């Protein structure tokens, strides 16, 4: 497991070298291009904060994700992750639930964590801040407010992520039942699906999000 962690850190840290420049440039361009849209400016960070960041017994919310964002910004205040707090910047984020992170931790560590707090500590110890930052950026699509209706019409589309060089492919399995799969960079593991019970979070604003069932993986682990 330590070899996996080191490989993850090396590969993702390389991609992060240019992250500040690349993401900042994209943000400036897309903000200007989207100025005419009549959408609100409530940020996703505001939405996540409203639910609280306290670890609990509900594995279907986003406490691990919220704490991961907080940990990255505490260690790296100028991280590109801070775009989630700027509601004037259009983006789409895919939000892994606490259960999704629990499954990732099981793959990486072999442990089945019984509490969210232990899970977060375990992942932080295995991955480190830089790798967590890269994983978070891989879940953000800058410059596009993609609602679920648009996603269902986007079969085969490739989405470029805020992690430089990262991309996700959209696979619409069923329009009728709103089943959408996201194909990530790891060909050997299951791909996440949009959570049909958690679509269009923060709808009506420039920043929108959709819950997903697994954590997107930016490389083959």
CSV table of C-alpha atoms in Angstrom, one decimal:
chain,number,residue,atom,x,y,z
A,1,UNK,CA,0.0,0.0,0.0
A,2,UNK,CA,2.9,2.4,0.6
A,3,UNK,CA,4.1,1.8,-2.9
A,4,UNK,CA,0.7,2.8,-4.2
A,5,UNK,CA,0.7,5.9,-2.1
A,6,UNK,CA,4.1,7.0,-3.2
A,7,UNK,CA,3.2,6.4,-6.9
A,8,UNK,CA,0.0,8.4,-6.4
A,9,UNK,CA,1.8,11.2,-4.8
A,10,UNK,CA,4.6,11.4,-7.4
A,11,UNK,CA,2.2,11.2,-10.4
A,12,UNK,CA,-0.3,13.7,-9.1
A,13,UNK,CA,2.3,16.1,-7.6
A,14,UNK,CA,3.8,16.4,-11.1
A,15,UNK,CA,0.5,17.4,-12.5
A,16,UNK,CA,0.0,20.0,-9.8
A,17,UNK,CA,3.1,21.9,-10.6
A,18,UNK,CA,1.2,23.9,-13.2
A,19,UNK,CA,-2.2,23.8,-11.5
A,20,UNK,CA,-2.2,27.3,-10.2
A,21,UNK,CA,-1.4,28.8,-13.6
A,22,UNK,CA,-3.7,26.6,-15.6
A,23,UNK,CA,-6.7,26.8,-13.3
A,24,UNK,CA,-6.4,30.5,-12.8
A,25,UNK,CA,-6.2,31.2,-16.5
A,26,UNK,CA,-9.3,29.0,-17.1
A,27,UNK,CA,-11.2,30.8,-14.3
A,28,UNK,CA,-10.5,34.2,-15.8
A,29,UNK,CA,-11.6,33.2,-19.2
A,30,UNK,CA,-14.8,31.4,-18.2
A,31,UNK,CA,-15.9,34.1,-15.7
A,32,UNK,CA,-15.9,36.7,-18.5
A,33,UNK,CA,-17.6,34.3,-21.0
A,34,UNK,CA,-20.3,33.5,-18.5
A,35,UNK,CA,-21.0,37.1,-17.3
A,36,UNK,CA,-24.2,37.3,-19.3
A,37,UNK,CA,-25.8,34.3,-17.7
A,38,UNK,CA,-28.5,35.0,-15.2
A,39,UNK,CA,-27.3,32.6,-12.6
A,40,UNK,CA,-26.8,33.1,-8.9
A,41,UNK,CA,-23.4,33.3,-7.2
A,42,UNK,CA,-23.8,31.1,-4.2
A,43,UNK,CA,-20.7,28.9,-4.0
A,44,UNK,CA,-20.5,25.2,-3.4
A,45,UNK,CA,-18.4,25.8,-0.4
A,46,UNK,CA,-21.3,27.7,1.1
A,47,UNK,CA,-23.7,24.8,0.4
A,48,UNK,CA,-21.3,22.2,1.9
A,49,UNK,CA,-20.7,24.4,5.0
A,50,UNK,CA,-24.4,24.8,5.5
A,51,UNK,CA,-24.6,21.0,6.1
A,52,UNK,CA,-21.8,21.2,8.7
A,53,UNK,CA,-18.5,19.5,8.7
A,54,UNK,CA,-19.0,17.4,11.8
A,55,UNK,CA,-18.4,13.7,11.4
A,56,UNK,CA,-21.5,11.7,12.1
A,57,UNK,CA,-23.1,8.3,11.4
A,58,UNK,CA,-24.6,9.3,8.0
A,59,UNK,CA,-22.4,7.8,5.3
A,60,UNK,CA,-24.5,9.4,2.6
A,61,UNK,CA,-23.5,13.0,3.2
A,62,UNK,CA,-20.2,14.8,2.5
A,63,UNK,CA,-18.3,15.2,5.8
A,64,UNK,CA,-15.1,13.6,4.6
A,65,UNK,CA,-15.1,15.7,1.4
A,66,UNK,CA,-15.8,18.9,3.3
A,67,UNK,CA,-13.0,18.2,5.8
A,68,UNK,CA,-10.7,17.3,2.9
A,69,UNK,CA,-11.3,20.7,1.3
A,70,UNK,CA,-10.7,22.4,4.6
A,71,UNK,CA,-7.5,20.5,5.2
A,72,UNK,CA,-6.1,21.4,1.8
A,73,UNK,CA,-6.9,25.1,2.2
A,74,UNK,CA,-5.5,25.2,5.7
A,75,UNK,CA,-2.2,23.8,4.5
A,76,UNK,CA,-2.2,25.6,1.1
A,77,UNK,CA,-4.4,28.7,1.2
A,78,UNK,CA,-3.7,29.5,-2.4
A,79,UNK,CA,-4.6,26.1,-3.7
A,80,UNK,CA,-6.8,26.0,-6.8
A,81,UNK,CA,-9.3,24.2,-4.7
A,82,UNK,CA,-10.3,27.6,-3.3
A,83,UNK,CA,-12.3,28.1,-6.5
A,84,UNK,CA,-15.1,26.2,-4.8
A,85,UNK,CA,-15.6,29.3,-2.6
A,86,UNK,CA,-15.9,31.7,-5.4
A,87,UNK,CA,-19.5,31.6,-6.6
A,88,UNK,CA,-18.8,33.9,-9.5
A,89,UNK,CA,-16.8,31.2,-11.2
A,90,UNK,CA,-18.8,28.7,-13.2
A,91,UNK,CA,-18.0,25.0,-12.5
A,92,UNK,CA,-19.5,21.6,-12.0
A,93,UNK,CA,-18.3,19.4,-9.2
A,94,UNK,CA,-18.9,15.7,-8.6
A,95,UNK,CA,-19.2,15.0,-4.9
A,96,UNK,CA,-18.2,11.6,-3.5
A,97,UNK,CA,-20.2,10.6,-0.4
A,98,UNK,CA,-18.6,9.5,2.9
A,99,UNK,CA,-19.5,6.0,1.8
A,100,UNK,CA,-17.5,6.5,-1.5
A,101,UNK,CA,-14.4,7.5,0.5
A,102,UNK,CA,-14.9,4.5,2.8
A,103,UNK,CA,-14.7,2.2,-0.3
A,104,UNK,CA,-11.6,4.0,-1.6
A,105,UNK,CA,-9.9,3.6,1.8
A,106,UNK,CA,-10.7,-0.1,1.8
A,107,UNK,CA,-9.0,-0.4,-1.6
A,108,UNK,CA,-5.9,1.6,-0.5
A,109,UNK,CA,-5.4,0.4,3.0
A,110,UNK,CA,-7.3,-2.9,3.3
A,111,UNK,CA,-9.1,-1.5,6.3
A,112,UNK,CA,-12.9,-1.1,6.7
A,113,UNK,CA,-13.2,2.1,8.9
A,114,UNK,CA,-16.0,2.1,11.3
A,115,UNK,CA,-16.2,5.9,11.9
A,116,UNK,CA,-15.9,8.9,9.6
A,117,UNK,CA,-13.3,10.5,11.7
A,118,UNK,CA,-11.0,7.4,11.6
A,119,UNK,CA,-11.6,7.2,7.9
A,120,UNK,CA,-10.5,10.8,7.3
A,121,UNK,CA,-7.4,10.3,9.4
A,122,UNK,CA,-6.6,7.1,7.6
A,123,UNK,CA,-6.9,8.6,4.2
A,124,UNK,CA,-5.0,11.7,5.2
A,125,UNK,CA,-2.1,9.6,6.5
A,126,UNK,CA,-2.0,7.4,3.3
A,127,UNK,CA,-2.4,10.1,0.7
A,128,UNK,CA,-1.1,13.3,2.1
A,129,UNK,CA,-2.2,16.9,1.4
A,130,UNK,CA,-0.8,17.2,-2.2
A,131,UNK,CA,-2.5,14.0,-3.3
A,132,UNK,CA,-5.8,14.9,-1.7
A,133,UNK,CA,-5.6,18.2,-3.4
A,134,UNK,CA,-5.1,16.5,-6.8
A,135,UNK,CA,-8.0,14.1,-6.2
A,136,UNK,CA,-10.3,17.0,-5.3
A,137,UNK,CA,-9.3,18.9,-8.4
A,138,UNK,CA,-10.1,15.8,-10.5
A,139,UNK,CA,-13.7,16.1,-9.4
A,140,UNK,CA,-14.1,19.7,-10.6
A,141,UNK,CA,-15.0,20.7,-14.2
A,142,UNK,CA,-14.1,24.4,-14.5
A,143,UNK,CA,-16.0,26.8,-16.8
A,144,UNK,CA,-19.2,24.7,-17.2
A,145,UNK,CA,-22.4,24.6,-15.3
A,146,UNK,CA,-23.7,21.2,-16.2
A,147,UNK,CA,-27.1,20.3,-14.8
A,148,UNK,CA,-28.5,16.8,-14.9
A,149,UNK,CA,-30.6,17.5,-17.9
A,150,UNK,CA,-27.5,18.5,-19.9
A,151,UNK,CA,-25.6,15.5,-18.5
A,152,UNK,CA,-28.3,13.1,-19.8
A,153,UNK,CA,-27.7,14.6,-23.3
A,154,UNK,CA,-23.9,14.3,-23.2
A,155,UNK,CA,-23.3,10.6,-23.8
A,156,UNK,CA,-19.7,10.1,-24.9
A,157,UNK,CA,-18.6,13.6,-24.0
A,158,UNK,CA,-15.1,14.1,-22.5
A,159,UNK,CA,-14.9,16.6,-19.6
A,160,UNK,CA,-11.6,18.3,-18.8
A,161,UNK,CA,-11.0,18.6,-15.1
A,162,UNK,CA,-9.3,21.2,-13.0
A,163,UNK,CA,-6.4,18.8,-12.5
A,164,UNK,CA,-4.1,19.5,-15.5
A,165,UNK,CA,-4.2,16.7,-18.0
A,166,UNK,CA,-7.2,15.1,-16.3
A,167,UNK,CA,-10.4,14.1,-18.1
A,168,UNK,CA,-13.6,12.2,-17.4
A,169,UNK,CA,-15.8,10.6,-20.0
A,170,UNK,CA,-19.6,10.6,-19.7
A,171,UNK,CA,-21.5,7.4,-20.3
A,172,UNK,CA,-25.2,7.7,-20.3
A,173,UNK,CA,-26.5,4.2,-19.6
A,174,UNK,CA,-30.2,5.1,-19.4
A,175,UNK,CA,-31.9,8.5,-20.1
A,176,UNK,CA,-35.2,7.2,-18.8
A,177,UNK,CA,-33.9,6.1,-15.5
A,178,UNK,CA,-31.3,8.9,-15.3
A,179,UNK,CA,-28.3,6.5,-15.0
A,180,UNK,CA,-25.1,8.1,-15.9
A,181,UNK,CA,-21.6,6.7,-15.4
A,182,UNK,CA,-18.4,8.6,-15.2
A,183,UNK,CA,-15.3,6.9,-16.8
A,184,UNK,CA,-12.2,7.9,-14.9
A,185,UNK,CA,-8.5,7.1,-15.5
A,186,UNK,CA,-8.4,3.8,-13.6
A,187,UNK,CA,-9.5,1.0,-16.0
A,188,UNK,CA,-9.4,-1.8,-13.4
A,189,UNK,CA,-11.9,-0.5,-10.9
A,190,UNK,CA,-15.6,0.3,-11.0
A,191,UNK,CA,-16.6,3.7,-12.3
A,192,UNK,CA,-18.8,6.0,-10.2
A,193,UNK,CA,-22.4,6.8,-11.2
A,194,UNK,CA,-24.3,9.9,-10.5
A,195,UNK,CA,-26.4,9.6,-7.4
A,196,UNK,CA,-30.0,10.0,-8.7
A,197,UNK,CA,-31.0,11.2,-5.2
A,198,UNK,CA,-28.4,14.0,-5.2
A,199,UNK,CA,-28.5,15.7,-8.5
A,200,UNK,CA,-28.4,19.5,-9.3
A,201,UNK,CA,-27.1,20.5,-5.9
A,202,UNK,CA,-27.0,24.4,-5.8
A,203,UNK,CA,-29.1,24.5,-9.0
A,204,UNK,CA,-29.8,28.0,-10.3
A,205,UNK,CA,-26.2,29.1,-9.5
A,206,UNK,CA,-23.0,29.2,-11.6
A,207,UNK,CA,-21.6,26.4,-9.4
A,208,UNK,CA,-23.5,23.2,-9.5
A,209,UNK,CA,-22.8,19.7,-8.2
A,210,UNK,CA,-23.9,16.1,-8.4
A,211,UNK,CA,-23.4,13.4,-5.8
A,212,UNK,CA,-21.5,10.3,-7.0
A,213,UNK,CA,-21.3,6.8,-5.7
A,214,UNK,CA,-17.5,6.3,-5.8
A,215,UNK,CA,-14.4,8.5,-5.8
A,216,UNK,CA,-13.1,9.4,-9.2
A,217,UNK,CA,-9.5,8.1,-9.7
A,218,UNK,CA,-7.1,10.3,-11.7
A,219,UNK,CA,-4.8,7.4,-12.6
A,220,UNK,CA,-4.6,3.6,-12.5
A,221,UNK,CA,-4.1,2.5,-8.9
